Structure formats: C-alpha cells, structure tokens
PDB file of C-alpha atoms in Angstrom:
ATOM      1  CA  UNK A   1     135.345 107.570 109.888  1.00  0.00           C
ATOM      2  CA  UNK A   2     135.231 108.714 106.186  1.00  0.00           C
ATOM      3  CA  UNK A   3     131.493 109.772 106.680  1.00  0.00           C
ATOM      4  CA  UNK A   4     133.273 112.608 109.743  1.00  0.00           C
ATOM      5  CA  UNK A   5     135.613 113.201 107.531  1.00  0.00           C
ATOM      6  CA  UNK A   6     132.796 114.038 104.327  1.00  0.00           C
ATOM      7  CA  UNK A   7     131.263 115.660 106.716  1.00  0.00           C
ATOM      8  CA  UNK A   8     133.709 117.239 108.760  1.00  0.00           C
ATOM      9  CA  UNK A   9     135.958 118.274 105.299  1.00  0.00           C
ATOM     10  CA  UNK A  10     132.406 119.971 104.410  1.00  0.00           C
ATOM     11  CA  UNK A  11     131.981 122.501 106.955  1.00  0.00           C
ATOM     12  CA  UNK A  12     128.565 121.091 107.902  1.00  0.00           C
ATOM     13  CA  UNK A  13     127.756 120.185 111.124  1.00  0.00           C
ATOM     14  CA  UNK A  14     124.212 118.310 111.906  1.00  0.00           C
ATOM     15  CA  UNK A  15     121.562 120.223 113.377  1.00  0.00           C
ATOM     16  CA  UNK A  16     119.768 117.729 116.175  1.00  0.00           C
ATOM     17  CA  UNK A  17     116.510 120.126 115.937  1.00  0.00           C
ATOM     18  CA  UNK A  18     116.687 120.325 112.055  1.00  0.00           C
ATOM     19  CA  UNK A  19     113.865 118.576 110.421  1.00  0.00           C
ATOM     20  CA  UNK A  20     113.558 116.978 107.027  1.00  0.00           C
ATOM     21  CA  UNK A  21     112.010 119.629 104.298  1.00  0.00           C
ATOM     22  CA  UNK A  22     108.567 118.487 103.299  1.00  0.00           C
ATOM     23  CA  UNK A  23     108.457 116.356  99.728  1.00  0.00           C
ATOM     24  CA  UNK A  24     104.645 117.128  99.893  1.00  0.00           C
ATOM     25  CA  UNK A  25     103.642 113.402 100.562  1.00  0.00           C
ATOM     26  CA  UNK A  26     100.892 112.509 102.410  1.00  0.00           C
ATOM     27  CA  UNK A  27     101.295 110.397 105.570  1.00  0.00           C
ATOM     28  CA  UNK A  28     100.395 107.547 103.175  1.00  0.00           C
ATOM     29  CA  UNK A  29     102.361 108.105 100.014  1.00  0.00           C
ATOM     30  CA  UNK A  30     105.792 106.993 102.079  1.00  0.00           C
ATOM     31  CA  UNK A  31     108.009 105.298  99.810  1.00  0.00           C
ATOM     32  CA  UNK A  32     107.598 101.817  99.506  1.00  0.00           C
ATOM     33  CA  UNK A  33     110.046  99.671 100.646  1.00  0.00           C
ATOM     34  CA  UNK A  34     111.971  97.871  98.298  1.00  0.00           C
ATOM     35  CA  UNK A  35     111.590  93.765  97.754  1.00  0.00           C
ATOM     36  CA  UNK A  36     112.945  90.547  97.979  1.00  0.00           C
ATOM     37  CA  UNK A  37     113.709  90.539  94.059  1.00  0.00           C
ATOM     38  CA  UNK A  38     117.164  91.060  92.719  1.00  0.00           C
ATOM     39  CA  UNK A  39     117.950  94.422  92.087  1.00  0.00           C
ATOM     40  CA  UNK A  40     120.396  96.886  91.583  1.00  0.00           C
ATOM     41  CA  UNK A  41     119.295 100.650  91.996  1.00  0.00           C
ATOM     42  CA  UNK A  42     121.721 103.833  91.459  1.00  0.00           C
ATOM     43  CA  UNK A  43     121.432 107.817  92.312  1.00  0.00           C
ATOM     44  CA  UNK A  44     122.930 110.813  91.435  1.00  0.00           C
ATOM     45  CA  UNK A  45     123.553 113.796  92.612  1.00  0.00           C
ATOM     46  CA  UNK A  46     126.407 116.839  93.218  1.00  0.00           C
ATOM     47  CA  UNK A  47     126.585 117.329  97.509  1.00  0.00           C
ATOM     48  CA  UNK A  48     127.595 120.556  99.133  1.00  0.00           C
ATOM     49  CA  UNK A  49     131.604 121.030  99.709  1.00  0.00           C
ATOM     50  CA  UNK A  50     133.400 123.411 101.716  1.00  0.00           C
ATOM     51  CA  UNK A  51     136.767 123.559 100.035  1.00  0.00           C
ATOM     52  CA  UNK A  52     135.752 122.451  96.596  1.00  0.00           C
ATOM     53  CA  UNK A  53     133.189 122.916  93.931  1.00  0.00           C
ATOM     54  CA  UNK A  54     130.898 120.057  94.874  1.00  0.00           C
ATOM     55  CA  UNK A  55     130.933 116.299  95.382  1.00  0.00           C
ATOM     56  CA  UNK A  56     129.594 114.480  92.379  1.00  0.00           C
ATOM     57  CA  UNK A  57     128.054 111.297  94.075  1.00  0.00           C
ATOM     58  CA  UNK A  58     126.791 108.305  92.728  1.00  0.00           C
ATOM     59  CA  UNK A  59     125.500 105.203  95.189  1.00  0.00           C
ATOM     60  CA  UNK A  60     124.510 101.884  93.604  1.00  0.00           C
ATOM     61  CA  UNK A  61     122.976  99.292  95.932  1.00  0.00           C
ATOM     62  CA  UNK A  62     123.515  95.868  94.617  1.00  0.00           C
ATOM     63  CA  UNK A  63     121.013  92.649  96.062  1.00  0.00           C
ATOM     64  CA  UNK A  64     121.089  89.358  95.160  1.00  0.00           C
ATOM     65  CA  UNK A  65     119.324  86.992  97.558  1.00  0.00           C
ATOM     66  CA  UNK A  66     120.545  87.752 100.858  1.00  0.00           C
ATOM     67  CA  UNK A  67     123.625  89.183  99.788  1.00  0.00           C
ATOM     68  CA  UNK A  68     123.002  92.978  99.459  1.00  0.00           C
ATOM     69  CA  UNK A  69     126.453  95.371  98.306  1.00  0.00           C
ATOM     70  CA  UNK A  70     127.142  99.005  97.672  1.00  0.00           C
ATOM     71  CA  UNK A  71     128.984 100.894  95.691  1.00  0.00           C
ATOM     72  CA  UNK A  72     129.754 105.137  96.166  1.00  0.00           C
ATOM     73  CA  UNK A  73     131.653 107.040  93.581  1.00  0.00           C
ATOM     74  CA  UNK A  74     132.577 110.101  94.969  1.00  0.00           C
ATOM     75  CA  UNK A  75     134.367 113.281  92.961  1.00  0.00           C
ATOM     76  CA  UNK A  76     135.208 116.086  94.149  1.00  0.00           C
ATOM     77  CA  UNK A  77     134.969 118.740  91.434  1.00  0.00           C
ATOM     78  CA  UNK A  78     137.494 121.637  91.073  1.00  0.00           C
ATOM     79  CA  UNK A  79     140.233 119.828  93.199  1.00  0.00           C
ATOM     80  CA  UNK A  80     143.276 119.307  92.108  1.00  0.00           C
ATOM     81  CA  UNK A  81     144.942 115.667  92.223  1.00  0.00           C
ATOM     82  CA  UNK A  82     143.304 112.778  92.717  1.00  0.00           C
ATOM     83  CA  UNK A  83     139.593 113.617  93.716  1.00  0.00           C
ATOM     84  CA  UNK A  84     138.160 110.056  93.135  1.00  0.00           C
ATOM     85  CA  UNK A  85     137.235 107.723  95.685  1.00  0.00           C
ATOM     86  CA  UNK A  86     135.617 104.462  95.593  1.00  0.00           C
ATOM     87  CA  UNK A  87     134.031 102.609  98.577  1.00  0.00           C
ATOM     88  CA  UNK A  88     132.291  99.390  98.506  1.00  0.00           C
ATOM     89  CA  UNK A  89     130.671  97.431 101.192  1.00  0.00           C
ATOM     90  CA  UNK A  90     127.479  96.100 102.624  1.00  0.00           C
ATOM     91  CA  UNK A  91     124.590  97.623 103.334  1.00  0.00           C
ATOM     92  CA  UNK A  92     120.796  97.235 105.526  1.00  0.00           C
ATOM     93  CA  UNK A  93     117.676  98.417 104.985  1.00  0.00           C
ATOM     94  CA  UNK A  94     115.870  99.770 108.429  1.00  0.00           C
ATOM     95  CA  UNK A  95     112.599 101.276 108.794  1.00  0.00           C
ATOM     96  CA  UNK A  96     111.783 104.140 111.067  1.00  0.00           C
ATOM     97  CA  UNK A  97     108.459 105.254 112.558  1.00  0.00           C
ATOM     98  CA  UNK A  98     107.698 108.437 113.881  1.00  0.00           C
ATOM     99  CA  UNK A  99     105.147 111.311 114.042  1.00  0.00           C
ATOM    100  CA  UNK A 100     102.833 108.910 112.287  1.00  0.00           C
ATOM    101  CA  UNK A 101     104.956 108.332 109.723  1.00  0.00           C
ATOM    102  CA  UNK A 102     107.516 105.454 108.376  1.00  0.00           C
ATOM    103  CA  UNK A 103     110.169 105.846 106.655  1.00  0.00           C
ATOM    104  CA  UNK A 104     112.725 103.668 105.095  1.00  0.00           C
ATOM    105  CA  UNK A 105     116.079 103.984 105.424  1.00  0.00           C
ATOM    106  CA  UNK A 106     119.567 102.573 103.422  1.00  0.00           C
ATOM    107  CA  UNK A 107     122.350 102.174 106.105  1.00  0.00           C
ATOM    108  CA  UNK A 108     125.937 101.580 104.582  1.00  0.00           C
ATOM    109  CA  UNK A 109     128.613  99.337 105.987  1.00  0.00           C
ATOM    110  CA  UNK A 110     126.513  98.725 109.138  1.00  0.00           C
ATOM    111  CA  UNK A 111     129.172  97.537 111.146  1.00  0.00           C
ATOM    112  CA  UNK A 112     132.033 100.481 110.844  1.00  0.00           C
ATOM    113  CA  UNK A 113     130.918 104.217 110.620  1.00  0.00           C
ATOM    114  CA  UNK A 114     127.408 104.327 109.363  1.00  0.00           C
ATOM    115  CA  UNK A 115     126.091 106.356 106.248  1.00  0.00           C
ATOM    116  CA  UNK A 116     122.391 106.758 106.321  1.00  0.00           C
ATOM    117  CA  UNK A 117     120.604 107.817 103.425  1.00  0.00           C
ATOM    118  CA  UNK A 118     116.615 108.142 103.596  1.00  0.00           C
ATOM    119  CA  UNK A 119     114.074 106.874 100.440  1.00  0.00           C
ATOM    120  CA  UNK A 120     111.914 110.080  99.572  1.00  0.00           C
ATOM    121  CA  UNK A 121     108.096 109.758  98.548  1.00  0.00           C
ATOM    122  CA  UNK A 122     109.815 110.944  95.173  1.00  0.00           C
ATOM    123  CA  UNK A 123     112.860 107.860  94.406  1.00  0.00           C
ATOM    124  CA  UNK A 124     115.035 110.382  95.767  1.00  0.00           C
ATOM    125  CA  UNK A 125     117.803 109.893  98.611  1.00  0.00           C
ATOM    126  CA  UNK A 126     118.535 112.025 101.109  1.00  0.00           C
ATOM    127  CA  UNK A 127     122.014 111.980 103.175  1.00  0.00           C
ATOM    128  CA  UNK A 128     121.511 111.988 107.166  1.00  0.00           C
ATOM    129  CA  UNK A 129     124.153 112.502 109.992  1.00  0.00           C
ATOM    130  CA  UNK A 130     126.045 109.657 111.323  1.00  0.00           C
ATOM    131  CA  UNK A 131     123.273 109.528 113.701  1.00  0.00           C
ATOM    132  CA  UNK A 132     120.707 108.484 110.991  1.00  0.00           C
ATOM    133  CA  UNK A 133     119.219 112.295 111.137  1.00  0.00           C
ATOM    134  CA  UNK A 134     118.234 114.602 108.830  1.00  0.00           C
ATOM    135  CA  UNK A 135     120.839 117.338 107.917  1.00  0.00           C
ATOM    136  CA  UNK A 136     120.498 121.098 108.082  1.00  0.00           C
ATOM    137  CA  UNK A 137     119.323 122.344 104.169  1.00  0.00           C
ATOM    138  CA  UNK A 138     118.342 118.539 103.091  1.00  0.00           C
ATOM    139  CA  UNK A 139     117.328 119.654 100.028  1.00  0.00           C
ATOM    140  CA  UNK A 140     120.892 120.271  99.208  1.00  0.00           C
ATOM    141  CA  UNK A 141     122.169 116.635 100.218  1.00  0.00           C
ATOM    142  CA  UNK A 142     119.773 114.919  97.839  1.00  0.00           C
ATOM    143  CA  UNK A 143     120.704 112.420  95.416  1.00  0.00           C
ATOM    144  CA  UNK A 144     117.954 111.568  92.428  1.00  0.00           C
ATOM    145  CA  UNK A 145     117.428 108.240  91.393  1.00  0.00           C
ATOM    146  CA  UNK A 146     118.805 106.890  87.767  1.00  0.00           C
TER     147      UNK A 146
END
C-alpha cells in the first residue's frame, strides 16, 4: 500500500512498454548476486516527487544467516511537518531471466505490497513498479550504493 501511495503521491505512473536504460554492461557483466556471508549493504539516493522537492532515500539490507531485514529512510525534502518515515521489514532476493540476460532483484516485505528494486552492473539500485518492472526515466529512480 505505501509503495501506491510513493508512487501514486509522485505523479508517476509505470509504463508496461518502458524498458530499463542501458548501464552499458555486457550480457555477461550482470551483477553478481550477493552471498551466503553476513552482510549489511546501504544506498542512497534523492527519488523524483510530485508535490515536494525530492525523496531523500536510503535502503539498508541487513543478513545474518537466514534471517535477512531491511531498513528505508525516506525524507521528503521541502515539506513541511513531519517528512520522515521509517519502514522495516523482511526482504528476498529473486533472480530474473530474460532476453538473455539475468538479473537480480531485492524484493521488500514479500508478503504485503512489494517494493522491487533491481542490482545494476554498476552497485547501483534501481526502483521498479509494484509489478517488479522497470519505471518510465529509471535513471531518475536510482539509488547508488554506500
């Protein structure tokens, strides 16, 4: 629900025949996905808002063992009141194969309203629809990694 309502309260609406910009990657330079170890990874980035200046977004992913946790700081710059908001929760790692390519994928809270977010050849993240596609102007829903 809050991923509509990001969305939604962002005036962007997903483009099913929009495709992901090209990193320049090779079929064969796909991003690795990430081990077994324990690890905690975070990225950074401002997103694209409608009624404000931007949403300064940070995303750790926590994983220890099998237990694997998120956390997104979100702040909405320029708006008044209270523009911080914290969600936590669990989160999967997928892999999708297409057009000869894989790609790996970071799905939060798999079992409510899904937030996709796709590893780029680069570190980067990139935010996808609810659907797990890529959004119209990717390049402006990237995140870089810390």
């Amino acid at each position: 629900m809050f991923a509509a309502a990001l969305l939604g309260g962002c005036g962007r609406a997903p483009d099913p025949a929009a495709s992901a910009a090209d990193d320049g990657a090779a079929p064969g330079e796909a991003a690795a996905p990430l081990g077994d170890e324990a690890f905690e990874t975070a990225w950074l980035g401002v997103l694209p808002c409608a009624d404000c200046d931007g949403i300064q977004t940070r995303l750790q992913l926590h994983e220890e063992g099998s237990e694997r946790r998120y956390e997104l700081e979100e702040t909405y710059l320029g708006a008044p009141g209270d523009n911080v908001f914290v969600t936590e929760g669990d989160w999967v790692q997928e892999t999708r194969r297409g057009d000869g390519e894989t790609a790996t994928l970071f799905r939060l809270d798999p079992q409510g309203p899904d937030r996709w977010f796709e590893l780029r050849a680069d570190g980067s993240l990139e935010m996808l629809d609810g659907e797990g596609r890529p959004l119209e102007g990717a390049l402006a829903y990237r995140l870089q990694r810390l």
